Amino acid sequence: MAQKHLKFGSFEAPEVDEDGYSLSYATTSSDDSGRIMSGVMMNTPLFTVEAYKLKWSDISAENAAKILQEIKGKKQYDFFHFNVYSGKWETSPFYTANIETAFYSLVDGEEKCSELSFQATGVNPV
């Protein structure tokens, strides 16, 4: 079977770093959730969202720019990714926060980022 790749909108991204694809879930609970005086948790979960931390090292400025043009400042975008919860590749609406990048080469025609990283957070709960 052919290798699938992450896509941001219509752009197929280069491979992330070996440690550049990690997932976290955040569950929001009702306002009346909390611990009672005995320490027992009384929790009413409302929903859970997924967030992927993505990272590329030694990425060309051209590829970094293409990714950023698909994700930066957008209300949402289509993210084709491997969904850990469903165990399948799928496209879902995401938005981006916490973009970080740094350059190590600004030689004309050979511009490179030492790192591009950001968090892609699902618009819909899982």
XYZ file of C-alpha atoms in Angstrom, residues 29 33-36 39-43:
10
model
C -16.337 19.519 31.711
C -17.629 19.560 37.926
C -14.986 19.409 40.630
C -13.883 17.662 43.765
C -16.123 17.493 46.775
C -11.645 14.571 47.507
C -13.900 12.517 45.223
C -14.185 13.917 41.695
C -17.679 14.707 40.484
C -17.154 15.194 36.758
